[in-house]
Each structure stands twice: as structure tokens, then as C-alpha cells.
């Protein structure tokens, strides 16, 4: 969470930083701030407030040239979102300005051990870092002061630092939180992710944990904490600028829902050679020699993981467990003798997964990351990675990464199985069927207007449909704020049915022949208690009166289809309530704190 951008060079720092912050706003949008050097008057200025980058832009002075600066967009962890807690923060004597993404676990101890007599303006952990750097820089060089501070910090941080006594130099360092250096022709950008670099630089360096960089002009030197220069790789940015723009769509979420057929087709083109699945040999071997797969993920990726489990078990016969990353990191179950860990993460930066991966690696186990960002931390740190090829996903509510996950999981499971059905053809059918649903979006909008008028809602289903319900309900609740639960249809009557009132919306997902009758009885149970029910079904199991009937596809792939109307339901429910669809309250796209 939180996005940081820094710039030093010959161009306008303010414009580059504000544009970068706008692109990083999906990482957090409680408040935004920028600190700039006024190259005319030789002063440092700070602008920050609650709210979005557009507001920050409106309070920033554009009248002077500035060639160096740092900026931040915040997702609050320590202290309420308000002006004082917004970044940049300053040291006690205002010598240092810093922006931070991460969480310092020992900031209270550091305050009492080193800064007992200092006065703090904010409630943040970040301000402590600025005070420490200033304190140490009274006794040593800035380079040494920052590294000494790093050696004391416990937790995660990506920091950009400006020293008001030296307007020619910018500093940055990181541990656990992502940080990149973009190398442009006329200057250098520091950024939390590639988005802020696109269009400015084509080359970048992903900084390693516990590294520190000193930048002046176009020169940079990377050190470790003890001050030894570090080797680094320069990589090429391969994101297309047009992929990170909304284009003709009102929202990124709508664009990304509509992109799903082409995402499935891209995945087919990447993982098939004619009709044969082409899996990397090493990955195939790692998967097939393991006696049990452990899928570890969070949020939407976790919901994809549950369906991945069904695919691995039913298609390939490999026992598979699915774990919530934040639980797994600190409470591992008894493991099998030859496990393989699959980390599923759209962003590849989720801190809960990273914590789990660190533990898994420490125990010497092998790991595979499924991610949409091949340059991400989880892709780099796992033994293997498999790319989702969904293209940049900007809306906080994940849509195309979920369907991409399911398609890639299907390919992996198939690649390990003795199945002989035509997978390529089945996935192509799925892409066409998604298009058929997209064509009905206006009808879905009218259903939403009529039926989703209450404060709460349930999705119910059984088996793989239940797992689809988990994702459907996450989508609805996170952007429309309707309290929604995804429930195993048969379990509702064991307590939760008490919440059903006159008019409570209950949406059933029914795509599986062996459980369709049971789910329909559960639907009748809630209907007879006043629920306003409706059904998303597939043609083979549909009944007269079902509101949304989808094409039949290979049974295990039905969640790739049933989620599409649910995504539209969430979208229209939020749209008609007037909410900010792409940036729902309290959330951030990339959850880089535990
Ligand atoms: O980047 P990741 O897939 O690791 O992110 C995991 C969750 O934070 C993410 O899926 C979240 O639940 C989305 N907001 C869901 O739409």
C-alpha cells in the first residue's frame, strides 16, 4: 500500500511526480503529498492533505521550476488519514523530508531508545525514521546516517529521502516493500512500481531488500547496509502505455471486465503450441514430483486458489490444500513429505504472501508463484513463476486477474493430468461464452436496479459454485458496500438463515449437475422466508424462470463464466449508489503491509 515517487534530473520534478502519483493512486488514496525544491528561490516546499492526487495538484504551487522532489499517496496504517499524518514527513529541525511505504514494527521502541526528548507532529511510524536520520547525521555523513537508521528498523519500508542541505542529491532505501529506480535520459525516478515509470524511462532497476541508493543527476550508487557497493540488474520495461489508460470506458473495472475474452485468448496463445500445452519442463517436474500442493493466497487470488484445488485434484489427482496467506505465514499445518507451494498473487507484492514465502524458503521447500507481474517480488523470490498475461489490472476490484488465474490453473492441472479432452477448444469456448455475457450487460444492470436495494445480500452455491460465490460476494461487498456473504448453500440453514428477512437478496450460482437440485431446495428455503431470490445457472442445469442462463462449458471451468455476471452485478450496484468504483473506500490495490 502507499505509493512513493521521487525524481531528480533536468525535467520538471513536480509534473513527473504528480503524474507518477496519479498512476500509483490505486495503492492508496487516503491522502497525498509532495515536497519540492524551488530551484529559483532555493527553498524546499511541502504540500500535503487528505484526499486524492487531483486535490494535491490543486494545492501545489506550479509557479516555480523544480528539479528534485518526492511524493506520496497514502493508505493509512498508523494514525488517521488527515493532513498532519500525510507524507512527506519531516525531521525535528526540518532538515530531512521523507516518504514511506511500509510499517515499522519497532517505532515505539526506537522513539524511547533514541528520541526520548524529540517532539513529534504526527501519529505515524514514518516520522520516527526522519528524526533518526537527522539525529545520526549530526555525527556522521548522510549516507552513514541513513544506513545506520536502516540497521535499526524492524519491519517493511521503501523510503525516498531529501536533505534540505543538499538539493543535488536524493536517497532511497528499501526492505520488504517494493522500490524501483527508473533510468531516464534526463533524470532518475524512484517509484513503488513500474506504472509511474511508463512513458518516462525504458530501463529500471528493482532494488533488493536492505539496499540503499544515493542519486545525483544521472548517477546512482547502490549500497548494502554496511556500505558495500551492490551489483544490480538493469531491466527493460515492457508495459504498453495504452494498457494503463481507461480509453473509452467509464471505469477501469468495466474495461477490465470487458477485456476477459481477449485475456483468455492471450493465455491460450502463450501456453499452447498447436493443440499441445507447453509447460516449462522444470515447473512441470516440480509440480508432478510433489506429493501435495499448498496454495497460499489472499482475497480474489485465494478464491481462485479454491478452484485451482478442484482442478488439481479432479483433473490431475494431486492432493491440494488452500491456505489464507496471513494465517499460513504464522501457523503452518503439518506438511506432507514432498510439498510444493503455489503462491497466487496478481500483484506479486502482497506482504502476507511474502511472509509465508520467507517461512517456506527458510524451511528449504520449493515454491512457484502465479502472478500477473513477472518483475514482482514474489516472482523473483520463488523458485519458479508462471505468468498470468492478464495485462495491467488497475481497478482495485480484481476481475481479469481472477479469470486469468483460473485459465492458467486449468492449463497447469491439465498439463499434469492424463486428460485427453481438447483443452484449447474448451478455453476458446469459454472466451466466446464470456462475450455472450458481456452482450447482456444492460439486462444485468436492470436486474440490479430492481433487486439489489437492500443493505445485505447472499450468494449461495455448492462445490465449485460455492467457491465462485466467495469471489462473487467479495466483488459485491468491496465496491458497493452491500454486506454480502458467499455461503455453502446447505450450510445456511445451520444458523445464518436467521438473517433472511423480507426482501433479502439471495443469488444462487448453479452450474453443477450433481448438486443443482440441492441448491434449488436451499433457495426455496430462503424464498419461503421472504428472500428475493435469483439464479445464475448454466444451460444444462437451468430451470424455467432462472434470471441469468450461461452457456455450458467444461464443468470445472464454469466459475470462469459464472463470475462474469457477478462482476457486472457488483459494478452496477456500485454505479447506481454513486460510489468510486475503481477506488473503493479503505482499500488499496497492492497490499504491501501485513
Ligand atoms: O495482488 P494479490 O492477488 O496478491 O492481492 C490479493 C488481494 O489483496 C486482492 O485480491 C483483493 O482481495 C482485491 N481487492 C479483490 O478484488
Coordinates of C-alpha atoms and ligand atoms in Angstrom, one line a residue:
X1 CA 0.0 0.0 0.0
X2 CA 1.1 3.6 -0.3
X3 CA 2.8 4.7 -3.4
X4 CA 6.1 6.7 -3.4
X5 CA 7.7 8.6 -6.2
X6 CA 10.9 10.6 -6.3
X7 CA 12.6 12.5 -9.1
X8 CA 15.9 14.1 -9.7
X9 CA 17.0 15.4 -13.0
X10 CA 16.7 18.2 -15.6
X11 CA 13.0 18.0 -16.1
X12 CA 10.0 19.2 -14.1
X13 CA 10.0 17.2 -10.9
X14 CA 6.5 18.4 -9.9
X15 CA 4.9 17.2 -13.1
X16 CA 6.8 13.9 -13.2
X17 CA 6.0 13.1 -9.5
X18 CA 2.3 14.1 -9.8
X19 CA 1.8 12.0 -12.9
X20 CA 3.5 9.1 -11.1
X21 CA 1.4 9.5 -8.0
X22 CA -1.8 9.5 -10.2
X23 CA -0.7 6.2 -11.6
X24 CA 0.2 4.8 -8.2
X25 CA -3.0 6.1 -6.6
X26 CA -4.5 2.6 -6.7
X27 CA -2.0 1.7 -4.0
X28 CA -3.7 4.0 -1.5
X29 CA -5.7 7.2 -1.7
X30 CA -6.4 8.4 1.9
X31 CA -4.1 11.4 1.4
X32 CA -1.4 12.6 -0.9
X33 CA 1.6 14.9 -0.6
X34 CA 4.7 16.2 -2.3
X35 CA 7.9 18.0 -1.3
X36 CA 9.8 20.0 -3.9
X37 CA 12.9 22.1 -4.2
X38 CA 12.3 25.6 -5.7
X39 CA 15.2 26.0 -8.0
X40 CA 14.7 29.7 -8.3
X41 CA 14.5 30.7 -4.7
X42 CA 16.5 27.8 -3.3
X43 CA 13.8 26.8 -0.8
X44 CA 12.1 23.5 -0.1
X45 CA 8.3 23.5 -0.1
X46 CA 5.8 20.9 1.1
X47 CA 2.2 20.4 0.0
X48 CA 0.0 17.7 1.5
X49 CA -3.6 17.0 2.5
X50 CA -6.3 14.4 2.9
X51 CA -7.8 13.2 -0.3
X52 CA -6.7 12.3 -3.8
X53 CA -3.8 13.3 -6.0
X54 CA -6.2 15.6 -8.0
X55 CA -6.7 17.6 -4.8
X56 CA -3.0 17.6 -4.1
X57 CA -2.5 19.0 -7.6
X58 CA -4.9 21.8 -6.9
X59 CA -3.0 22.9 -3.7
X60 CA 0.5 22.6 -5.3
X61 CA 2.2 25.8 -6.4
X62 CA 3.2 25.5 -10.1
X63 CA 4.8 28.9 -10.4
X64 CA 8.5 27.9 -9.9
X65 CA 10.8 25.4 -11.6
X66 CA 11.7 22.3 -9.6
X67 CA 14.2 19.6 -10.5
X68 CA 14.1 17.4 -7.4
X69 CA 11.2 16.2 -5.2
X70 CA 9.4 13.3 -3.5
X71 CA 5.8 12.4 -3.4
X72 CA 3.4 10.0 -1.7
X73 CA -0.1 8.6 -1.9
X74 CA -1.2 7.1 1.4
X75 CA -3.1 4.1 2.7
X76 CA -3.2 4.8 6.4
X77 CA -1.7 2.3 8.8
X78 CA -0.6 4.4 11.8
X79 CA -2.8 7.4 12.5
X80 CA -6.0 8.6 10.9
X81 CA -6.0 9.9 7.4
X82 CA -5.6 13.6 7.9
X83 CA -3.3 16.5 6.9
X84 CA -0.8 16.0 9.7
X85 CA -0.4 12.3 9.1
X86 CA 0.0 12.7 5.4
X87 CA 3.5 12.3 3.9
X88 CA 6.1 13.7 3.3
X89 CA 7.2 13.8 7.0
X90 CA 10.0 16.0 8.3
X91 CA 12.7 15.6 10.9
X92 CA 12.6 17.7 14.1
X93 CA 14.7 20.5 12.6
X94 CA 13.1 20.1 9.2
X95 CA 16.4 19.1 7.6
X96 CA 15.1 15.8 6.1
X97 CA 11.8 15.1 4.2
X98 CA 10.8 11.5 3.8
X99 CA 8.1 9.4 2.2
X100 CA 7.5 5.9 3.3
X101 CA 5.6 2.8 2.2
X102 CA 5.6 0.0 4.8
X103 CA 5.2 -0.5 8.5
X104 CA 7.9 0.0 11.2
X105 CA 7.2 -2.6 13.8
X106 CA 9.6 -1.2 16.5
X107 CA 8.9 2.5 16.1
X108 CA 7.8 2.9 19.7
X109 CA 11.0 1.3 21.0
X110 CA 13.1 3.4 18.7
X111 CA 11.3 6.5 20.0
X112 CA 12.0 5.7 23.6
X113 CA 15.6 4.4 23.0
X114 CA 16.9 7.2 20.7
X115 CA 14.4 10.1 20.6
X116 CA 13.2 10.5 24.1
X117 CA 13.3 14.3 24.0
X118 CA 12.0 14.8 20.5
X119 CA 8.6 16.2 19.7
X120 CA 6.6 14.6 17.0
X121 CA 3.9 16.2 14.9
X122 CA 2.1 13.1 13.6
X123 CA 0.9 9.7 14.8
X124 CA 2.9 7.9 12.2
X125 CA 5.7 5.4 12.4
X126 CA 7.4 7.2 9.5
X127 CA 8.2 10.4 11.4
X128 CA 10.4 8.4 13.7
X129 CA 12.6 7.5 10.7
X130 CA 13.1 11.1 9.7
X131 CA 14.1 12.0 13.3
X132 CA 16.6 9.2 13.5
X133 CA 18.3 10.1 10.2
X134 CA 18.6 13.7 11.4
X135 CA 20.0 12.7 14.8
X136 CA 22.6 10.4 13.3
X137 CA 23.6 12.9 10.6
X138 CA 24.8 15.2 13.3
X139 CA 27.6 12.7 14.0
X140 CA 28.2 11.1 10.5
X141 CA 27.6 11.5 6.8
X142 CA 24.0 11.3 5.5
X143 CA 24.9 8.1 3.7
X144 CA 26.0 6.6 7.0
X145 CA 23.1 8.1 8.9
X146 CA 20.5 6.5 6.6
X147 CA 22.3 3.2 6.7
X148 CA 22.5 3.3 10.5
X149 CA 18.8 4.1 10.6
X150 CA 18.1 1.1 8.3
X151 CA 20.0 -1.2 10.6
X152 CA 17.7 -0.3 13.5
X153 CA 14.4 -0.5 11.6
X154 CA 12.3 -3.7 12.0
X155 CA 9.5 -4.1 9.5
X156 CA 9.0 -3.0 6.0
X157 CA 9.9 0.1 4.3
X158 CA 10.5 1.8 0.9
X159 CA 11.8 5.3 1.6
X160 CA 12.7 8.3 -0.5
X161 CA 14.6 10.9 1.3
X162 CA 15.6 14.6 0.6
X163 CA 18.2 16.5 2.5
X164 CA 17.5 20.3 2.6
X165 CA 21.2 20.9 3.0
X166 CA 21.9 19.2 -0.4
X167 CA 19.5 19.9 -3.2
X168 CA 21.6 17.9 -5.6
X169 CA 21.1 14.5 -4.1
X170 CA 18.2 12.1 -3.5
X171 CA 18.3 9.0 -1.3
X172 CA 16.2 5.8 -1.3
X173 CA 16.3 2.5 0.5
X174 CA 14.1 -0.5 1.0
X175 CA 13.3 -3.6 2.9
X176 CA 10.3 -5.9 2.1
X177 CA 8.3 -3.1 0.4
X178 CA 8.9 -2.8 -3.4
X179 CA 11.1 0.0 -4.8
X180 CA 12.4 0.6 -8.3
X181 CA 14.8 3.1 -9.9
X182 CA 13.8 4.2 -13.4
X183 CA 16.6 5.5 -15.5
X184 CA 15.6 8.2 -17.9
X185 CA 17.6 10.2 -20.4
X186 CA 17.3 13.4 -18.3
X187 CA 16.9 12.1 -14.8
X188 CA 16.1 9.3 -12.4
X189 CA 12.7 8.3 -10.9
X190 CA 12.3 6.3 -7.7
X191 CA 8.9 4.5 -7.6
X192 CA 7.0 1.8 -5.8
X193 CA 6.1 0.2 -9.1
X194 CA 6.6 0.3 -12.8
X195 CA 3.4 2.2 -13.5
X196 CA 5.0 5.5 -12.6
X197 CA 7.9 4.9 -14.9
X198 CA 6.0 4.1 -18.1
X199 CA 6.5 6.8 -20.7
X200 CA 9.5 8.2 -18.8
X201 CA 12.1 5.5 -18.8
X202 CA 12.5 2.2 -20.5
X203 CA 15.1 0.9 -18.1
X204 CA 14.8 0.2 -14.4
X205 CA 16.5 -1.5 -11.5
X206 CA 14.4 -3.4 -8.9
X207 CA 16.2 -2.7 -5.6
X208 CA 16.9 -5.6 -3.3
X209 CA 16.0 -5.8 0.3
X210 CA 18.3 -3.9 2.7
X211 CA 19.7 -1.8 -0.1
X212 CA 20.3 1.9 -0.2
X213 CA 20.9 4.2 -3.2
X214 CA 22.4 7.6 -3.4
X215 CA 21.4 9.5 -6.6
X216 CA 22.8 12.7 -8.0
X217 CA 22.0 13.9 -11.5
X218 CA 22.1 10.8 -13.7
X219 CA 24.4 8.9 -11.4
X220 CA 23.4 6.4 -8.8
X221 CA 25.3 4.1 -6.5
X222 CA 23.7 1.2 -4.7
X223 CA 25.0 0.0 -1.3
X224 CA 24.1 -2.6 1.2
X225 CA 23.5 -1.7 4.9
X226 CA 27.2 -1.9 5.7
X227 CA 28.1 0.4 2.9
X228 CA 29.5 -2.1 0.4
X229 CA 28.5 -1.4 -3.2
X230 CA 26.0 -3.9 -4.6
X231 CA 25.7 -5.5 -8.0
X232 CA 22.4 -4.8 -9.8
X233 CA 20.5 -5.8 -12.9
X234 CA 19.1 -3.3 -15.3
X235 CA 15.8 -4.4 -16.8
X236 CA 13.6 -3.3 -19.6
X237 CA 10.0 -2.1 -19.1
X238 CA 7.6 -3.9 -21.3
X239 CA 4.3 -2.3 -20.3
X240 CA 2.3 -0.7 -23.1
X241 CA 1.3 2.9 -22.2
X242 CA -2.2 2.3 -23.7
X243 CA -2.8 -0.6 -21.3
X244 CA -2.7 1.7 -18.4
X245 CA -5.3 4.2 -19.7
X246 CA -9.1 3.8 -19.4
X247 CA -9.7 4.6 -23.1
X248 CA -13.4 4.7 -24.0
X249 CA -14.6 3.1 -20.7
X250 CA -16.1 4.9 -17.8
X251 CA -14.1 2.9 -15.3
X252 CA -11.0 0.7 -15.3
X253 CA -13.2 -2.1 -13.8
X254 CA -15.5 -2.0 -16.7
X255 CA -12.6 -2.0 -19.1
X256 CA -11.0 -5.0 -17.3
X257 CA -14.3 -7.0 -17.3
X258 CA -14.6 -6.4 -21.0
X259 CA -11.0 -7.5 -21.6
X260 CA -11.6 -11.0 -20.2
X261 CA -12.2 -12.8 -23.5
X262 CA -9.0 -11.4 -25.0
X263 CA -7.1 -12.3 -21.8
X264 CA -8.2 -15.9 -22.2
X265 CA -7.2 -15.9 -25.8
X266 CA -3.8 -14.4 -24.9
X267 CA -3.3 -17.1 -22.3
X268 CA -4.1 -19.8 -25.0
X269 CA -1.6 -18.2 -27.3
X270 CA 1.1 -18.2 -24.6
X271 CA 0.6 -21.8 -23.3
X272 CA -0.3 -23.8 -26.3
X273 CA 1.8 -25.0 -29.3
X274 CA -0.9 -26.0 -31.8
X275 CA -3.1 -28.1 -29.6
X276 CA -0.5 -29.1 -27.1
X277 CA 0.0 -27.5 -23.7
X278 CA 3.6 -26.1 -23.4
X279 CA 4.6 -26.0 -19.8
X280 CA 8.2 -25.2 -18.7
X281 CA 9.8 -28.6 -18.1
X282 CA 11.2 -27.7 -14.7
X283 CA 7.9 -26.4 -13.5
X284 CA 6.1 -29.5 -14.7
X285 CA 8.6 -31.7 -12.9
X286 CA 8.4 -29.7 -9.7
X287 CA 4.6 -30.0 -9.8
X288 CA 4.5 -33.6 -10.7
X289 CA 7.1 -34.9 -8.2
X290 CA 5.3 -33.2 -5.2
X291 CA 3.0 -35.4 -3.2
X292 CA 0.8 -32.4 -2.1
X293 CA 0.3 -28.9 -3.4
X294 CA -0.2 -26.0 -0.9
X295 CA -1.9 -23.0 -2.5
X296 CA -1.3 -19.8 -0.5
X297 CA -3.1 -16.6 -1.4
X298 CA -5.3 -13.7 -0.3
X299 CA -8.6 -12.1 -1.4
X300 CA -9.6 -12.8 -5.0
X301 CA -6.4 -14.8 -5.6
X302 CA -7.4 -17.0 -2.7
X303 CA -10.8 -17.5 -4.2
X304 CA -9.1 -18.6 -7.4
X305 CA -7.0 -20.9 -5.4
X306 CA -10.0 -22.8 -4.1
X307 CA -11.0 -23.5 -7.7
X308 CA -7.4 -24.4 -8.5
X309 CA -7.6 -27.1 -5.8
X310 CA -10.6 -28.6 -7.5
X311 CA -8.7 -28.6 -10.8
X312 CA -5.5 -30.2 -9.5
X313 CA -7.5 -32.8 -7.6
X314 CA -10.1 -33.7 -10.1
X315 CA -8.1 -33.3 -13.3
X316 CA -4.6 -34.4 -12.2
X317 CA -5.3 -36.3 -9.0
X318 CA -2.8 -34.3 -6.9
X319 CA -4.0 -33.6 -3.3
X320 CA -4.1 -29.9 -2.8
X321 CA -4.7 -27.6 0.2
X322 CA -5.6 -24.0 0.1
X323 CA -4.5 -21.6 2.8
X324 CA -5.1 -18.0 3.7
X325 CA -1.7 -16.3 3.4
X326 CA -1.9 -14.3 6.6
X327 CA -2.8 -17.4 8.6
X328 CA -0.4 -19.7 6.9
X329 CA 2.6 -17.4 7.5
X330 CA 2.5 -17.9 11.2
X331 CA 0.6 -21.1 11.6
X332 CA 1.7 -23.8 9.2
X333 CA -0.2 -27.0 9.2
X334 CA 1.6 -30.4 9.3
X335 CA 3.2 -30.7 5.9
X336 CA 3.5 -33.7 3.6
X337 CA 7.0 -35.1 2.9
X338 CA 7.4 -33.5 -0.5
X339 CA 5.3 -30.4 -0.8
X340 CA 5.2 -27.7 -3.4
X341 CA 3.9 -24.3 -2.5
X342 CA 2.0 -22.3 -5.0
X343 CA 1.7 -18.6 -4.3
X344 CA -1.1 -16.9 -6.3
X345 CA -0.9 -13.1 -6.5
X346 CA -2.0 -10.7 -9.1
X347 CA 0.4 -8.0 -8.0
X348 CA 3.1 -10.4 -6.7
X349 CA 3.7 -7.9 -3.8
X350 CA 1.2 -8.9 -1.2
X351 CA 3.0 -8.8 2.2
X352 CA 1.0 -11.7 3.7
X353 CA 2.2 -14.0 0.9
X354 CA 5.7 -12.7 1.2
X355 CA 5.8 -13.5 4.9
X356 CA 4.6 -17.1 4.1
X357 CA 7.2 -17.4 1.2
X358 CA 10.0 -16.4 3.5
X359 CA 9.0 -19.1 6.0
X360 CA 8.6 -21.7 3.3
X361 CA 12.1 -20.9 1.9
X362 CA 13.6 -20.9 5.3
X363 CA 12.4 -24.5 5.6
X364 CA 14.0 -25.4 2.3
X365 CA 10.8 -26.1 0.4
X366 CA 10.2 -25.3 -3.3
X367 CA 7.8 -22.7 -4.4
X368 CA 6.0 -21.4 -7.5
X369 CA 4.4 -18.0 -7.9
X370 CA 1.5 -17.4 -10.3
X371 CA 1.4 -13.7 -10.9
X372 CA 0.4 -11.0 -13.3
X373 CA 3.6 -9.1 -12.7
X374 CA 6.7 -11.1 -13.7
X375 CA 9.0 -8.5 -12.2
X376 CA 7.3 -8.6 -8.8
X377 CA 8.9 -9.6 -5.5
X378 CA 7.1 -12.9 -5.3
X379 CA 8.0 -13.8 -8.9
X380 CA 11.6 -13.1 -8.1
X381 CA 11.8 -14.9 -4.8
X382 CA 10.0 -18.1 -5.6
X383 CA 11.9 -20.9 -7.3
X384 CA 9.6 -20.7 -10.3
X385 CA 7.0 -18.4 -11.7
X386 CA 4.2 -18.6 -14.1
X387 CA 2.8 -15.5 -15.7
X388 CA -1.0 -14.7 -15.9
X389 CA -0.7 -12.5 -19.0
X390 CA -3.8 -10.5 -18.0
X391 CA -2.2 -7.1 -18.7
X392 CA -2.1 -4.4 -16.1
X393 CA -5.0 -4.5 -13.8
X394 CA -5.7 -1.1 -12.4
X395 CA -9.1 -1.2 -10.7
X396 CA -8.8 -2.2 -7.0
X397 CA -11.5 -4.8 -7.5
X398 CA -9.8 -7.6 -9.3
X399 CA -11.6 -9.1 -12.3
X400 CA -9.5 -10.2 -15.2
X401 CA -6.7 -11.5 -13.0
X402 CA -9.2 -13.9 -11.4
X403 CA -10.3 -15.3 -14.7
X404 CA -6.7 -15.4 -15.9
X405 CA -5.8 -17.3 -12.8
X406 CA -8.5 -19.9 -13.4
X407 CA -7.4 -20.3 -17.0
X408 CA -3.7 -20.7 -16.1
X409 CA -4.5 -23.1 -13.2
X410 CA -6.6 -25.2 -15.7
X411 CA -3.6 -25.3 -18.0
X412 CA -1.3 -26.4 -15.2
X413 CA -3.7 -29.0 -13.9
X414 CA -4.3 -30.3 -17.4
X415 CA -0.5 -30.4 -18.1
X416 CA -0.1 -32.7 -15.2
X417 CA -3.0 -35.0 -16.0
X418 CA -3.8 -37.8 -18.3
X419 CA -6.9 -35.9 -19.6
X420 CA -7.4 -36.1 -23.3
X421 CA -10.2 -33.6 -23.9
X422 CA -9.4 -30.6 -26.2
X423 CA -8.4 -28.0 -23.6
X424 CA -7.6 -25.4 -26.2
X425 CA -11.1 -25.7 -27.7
X426 CA -12.7 -25.7 -24.2
X427 CA -11.0 -22.5 -23.2
X428 CA -11.8 -20.9 -26.6
X429 CA -15.5 -21.8 -25.9
X430 CA -15.2 -20.1 -22.5
X431 CA -13.9 -16.9 -24.2
X432 CA -16.9 -16.8 -26.6
X433 CA -19.3 -17.5 -23.7
X434 CA -17.8 -14.6 -21.8
X435 CA -18.5 -12.4 -24.8
X436 CA -22.1 -13.6 -24.8
X437 CA -22.5 -12.5 -21.2
X438 CA -20.9 -9.1 -21.9
X439 CA -23.5 -8.6 -24.6
X440 CA -26.2 -8.9 -21.9
X441 CA -24.7 -6.3 -19.5
X442 CA -27.7 -3.9 -19.9
X443 CA -30.1 -6.7 -18.9
X444 CA -27.9 -7.4 -15.8
X445 CA -28.0 -3.7 -15.0
X446 CA -31.8 -3.7 -15.0
X447 CA -31.8 -6.8 -12.7
X448 CA -29.5 -5.0 -10.3
X449 CA -31.7 -1.9 -10.2
X450 CA -34.8 -3.9 -9.4
X451 CA -33.3 -6.4 -6.9
X452 CA -30.2 -5.1 -5.1
X453 CA -31.9 -2.5 -3.0
X454 CA -31.1 -3.8 0.5
X455 CA -28.1 -3.3 2.8
X456 CA -27.2 -7.0 2.6
X457 CA -27.1 -9.9 0.2
X458 CA -26.1 -13.6 0.0
X459 CA -24.6 -15.7 -2.8
X460 CA -25.2 -19.4 -2.3
X461 CA -23.8 -22.4 -4.2
X462 CA -22.3 -25.9 -3.7
X463 CA -18.9 -27.3 -4.5
X464 CA -17.2 -25.2 -7.2
X465 CA -20.2 -22.9 -7.3
X466 CA -19.7 -22.2 -3.6
X467 CA -16.1 -21.1 -4.4
X468 CA -17.4 -18.9 -7.2
X469 CA -19.9 -17.4 -4.6
X470 CA -16.9 -16.4 -2.4
X471 CA -15.5 -14.4 -5.2
X472 CA -18.9 -13.0 -6.3
X473 CA -19.6 -11.8 -2.8
X474 CA -16.1 -10.3 -2.4
X475 CA -16.7 -8.3 -5.6
X476 CA -20.1 -7.0 -4.5
X477 CA -19.1 -6.1 -1.0
X478 CA -15.8 -4.3 -1.8
X479 CA -17.2 -1.8 -4.3
X480 CA -20.9 -1.5 -3.4
X481 CA -20.5 -1.8 0.4
X482 CA -23.6 -4.1 0.4
X483 CA -22.8 -6.6 3.2
X484 CA -22.6 -9.8 1.2
X485 CA -21.7 -13.3 2.2
X486 CA -20.8 -16.2 -0.1
X487 CA -22.2 -19.3 1.6
X488 CA -22.2 -23.0 1.0
X489 CA -25.9 -23.4 0.2
X490 CA -26.5 -26.3 2.5
X491 CA -24.9 -24.6 5.5
X492 CA -27.2 -21.6 5.5
X493 CA -29.9 -23.4 7.4
X494 CA -27.5 -24.1 10.3
X495 CA -27.7 -20.6 11.7
X496 CA -27.2 -17.9 9.1
X497 CA -30.7 -18.3 7.7
X498 CA -31.7 -16.3 10.7
X499 CA -30.5 -13.2 8.8
X500 CA -33.0 -13.7 6.0
X501 CA -35.8 -11.1 6.1
X502 CA -38.5 -10.0 3.7
X503 CA -36.7 -8.9 0.5
X504 CA -33.2 -10.0 1.4
X505 CA -31.5 -10.7 -1.9
X506 CA -30.2 -14.3 -2.3
X507 CA -28.4 -15.1 -5.5
X508 CA -27.7 -18.8 -6.3
X509 CA -25.0 -19.9 -8.6
X510 CA -25.9 -23.3 -10.1
X511 CA -23.7 -25.0 -12.7
X512 CA -23.1 -28.4 -11.3
X513 CA -25.4 -31.2 -12.2
X514 CA -24.9 -33.3 -9.1
X515 CA -25.8 -30.5 -6.7
X516 CA -28.2 -28.4 -8.7
X517 CA -31.4 -29.9 -7.1
X518 CA -30.0 -29.5 -3.6
X519 CA -29.1 -25.8 -4.1
X520 CA -32.5 -25.2 -5.5
X521 CA -34.1 -26.7 -2.4
X522 CA -31.9 -24.3 -0.3
X523 CA -33.1 -21.5 -2.4
X524 CA -36.7 -22.4 -1.8
X525 CA -36.0 -22.5 2.0
X526 CA -34.9 -18.8 1.9
X527 CA -37.6 -17.9 -0.6
X528 CA -40.3 -19.2 1.8
X529 CA -38.8 -16.9 4.5
X530 CA -39.2 -13.8 2.3
X531 CA -35.9 -13.7 0.4
X532 CA -35.8 -12.1 -3.0
X533 CA -34.1 -14.9 -4.9
X534 CA -32.4 -15.1 -8.3
X535 CA -30.4 -17.6 -10.1
X536 CA -27.3 -17.6 -12.3
X537 CA -27.2 -21.1 -14.0
X538 CA -25.7 -22.8 -17.0
X539 CA -27.9 -24.1 -19.8
X540 CA -27.6 -27.8 -18.9
X541 CA -29.0 -27.4 -15.4
X542 CA -31.2 -24.3 -15.8
X543 CA -34.9 -24.2 -15.0
X544 CA -37.6 -22.0 -16.3
X545 CA -37.5 -18.7 -14.5
X546 CA -33.7 -18.5 -13.9
X547 CA -32.7 -14.9 -14.4
X548 CA -29.3 -15.4 -16.0
X549 CA -28.5 -18.6 -18.0
X550 CA -25.0 -19.1 -19.3
X551 CA -23.5 -21.4 -21.9
X552 CA -22.4 -24.9 -20.9
X553 CA -18.7 -25.3 -20.7
X554 CA -16.5 -28.0 -19.2
X555 CA -17.9 -28.3 -15.7
X556 CA -14.7 -27.3 -13.8
X557 CA -14.4 -24.2 -15.9
X558 CA -17.9 -22.9 -15.0
X559 CA -16.5 -20.4 -12.4
X560 CA -14.7 -18.6 -15.3
X561 CA -18.2 -17.9 -16.6
X562 CA -20.4 -17.6 -13.5
X563 CA -18.2 -14.8 -12.1
X564 CA -18.8 -12.5 -15.1
X565 CA -22.5 -11.7 -14.3
X566 CA -21.4 -11.3 -10.7
X567 CA -18.7 -8.8 -11.7
X568 CA -21.4 -6.8 -13.6
X569 CA -23.7 -7.1 -10.6
X570 CA -21.1 -5.6 -8.4
X571 CA -20.2 -2.9 -10.9
X572 CA -23.8 -1.7 -11.5
X573 CA -24.7 -1.9 -7.8
X574 CA -21.8 0.4 -7.1
X575 CA -22.5 2.6 -10.1
X576 CA -26.1 3.2 -9.0
X577 CA -25.1 4.0 -5.5
X578 CA -22.7 6.6 -6.9
X579 CA -19.5 5.1 -5.4
X580 CA -16.0 5.4 -6.6
X581 CA -15.8 2.1 -8.4
X582 CA -12.1 1.9 -9.2
X583 CA -11.0 3.2 -5.8
X584 CA -13.4 1.8 -3.1
X585 CA -13.1 3.2 0.4
X586 CA -10.5 1.8 2.8
X587 CA -8.9 -0.4 0.2
X588 CA -5.7 -0.4 -1.9
X589 CA -4.7 -2.5 -4.9
X590 CA -1.4 -3.7 -3.7
X591 CA -1.4 -4.8 -0.1
X592 CA 2.2 -4.5 0.9
X593 CA 1.8 -4.4 4.7
X594 CA 0.9 -7.4 6.8
Ligands
LIG1 O1 -2.2 -9.0 -5.6 P1 -2.9 -10.1 -4.9 O2 -3.6 -11.0 -5.8 O3 -1.9 -10.8 -4.0 O4 -3.9 -9.4 -4.0 C1 -4.7 -10.1 -3.1 C2 -5.9 -9.3 -2.6 O5 -5.5 -8.2 -1.9 C3 -6.8 -8.9 -3.7 O6 -7.2 -10.0 -4.5 C4 -8.0 -8.2 -3.2 O7 -8.8 -9.1 -2.5 C5 -8.8 -7.5 -4.3 N1 -9.2 -6.2 -3.9 C6 -10.0 -8.2 -4.7 O8 -10.8 -7.6 -5.6

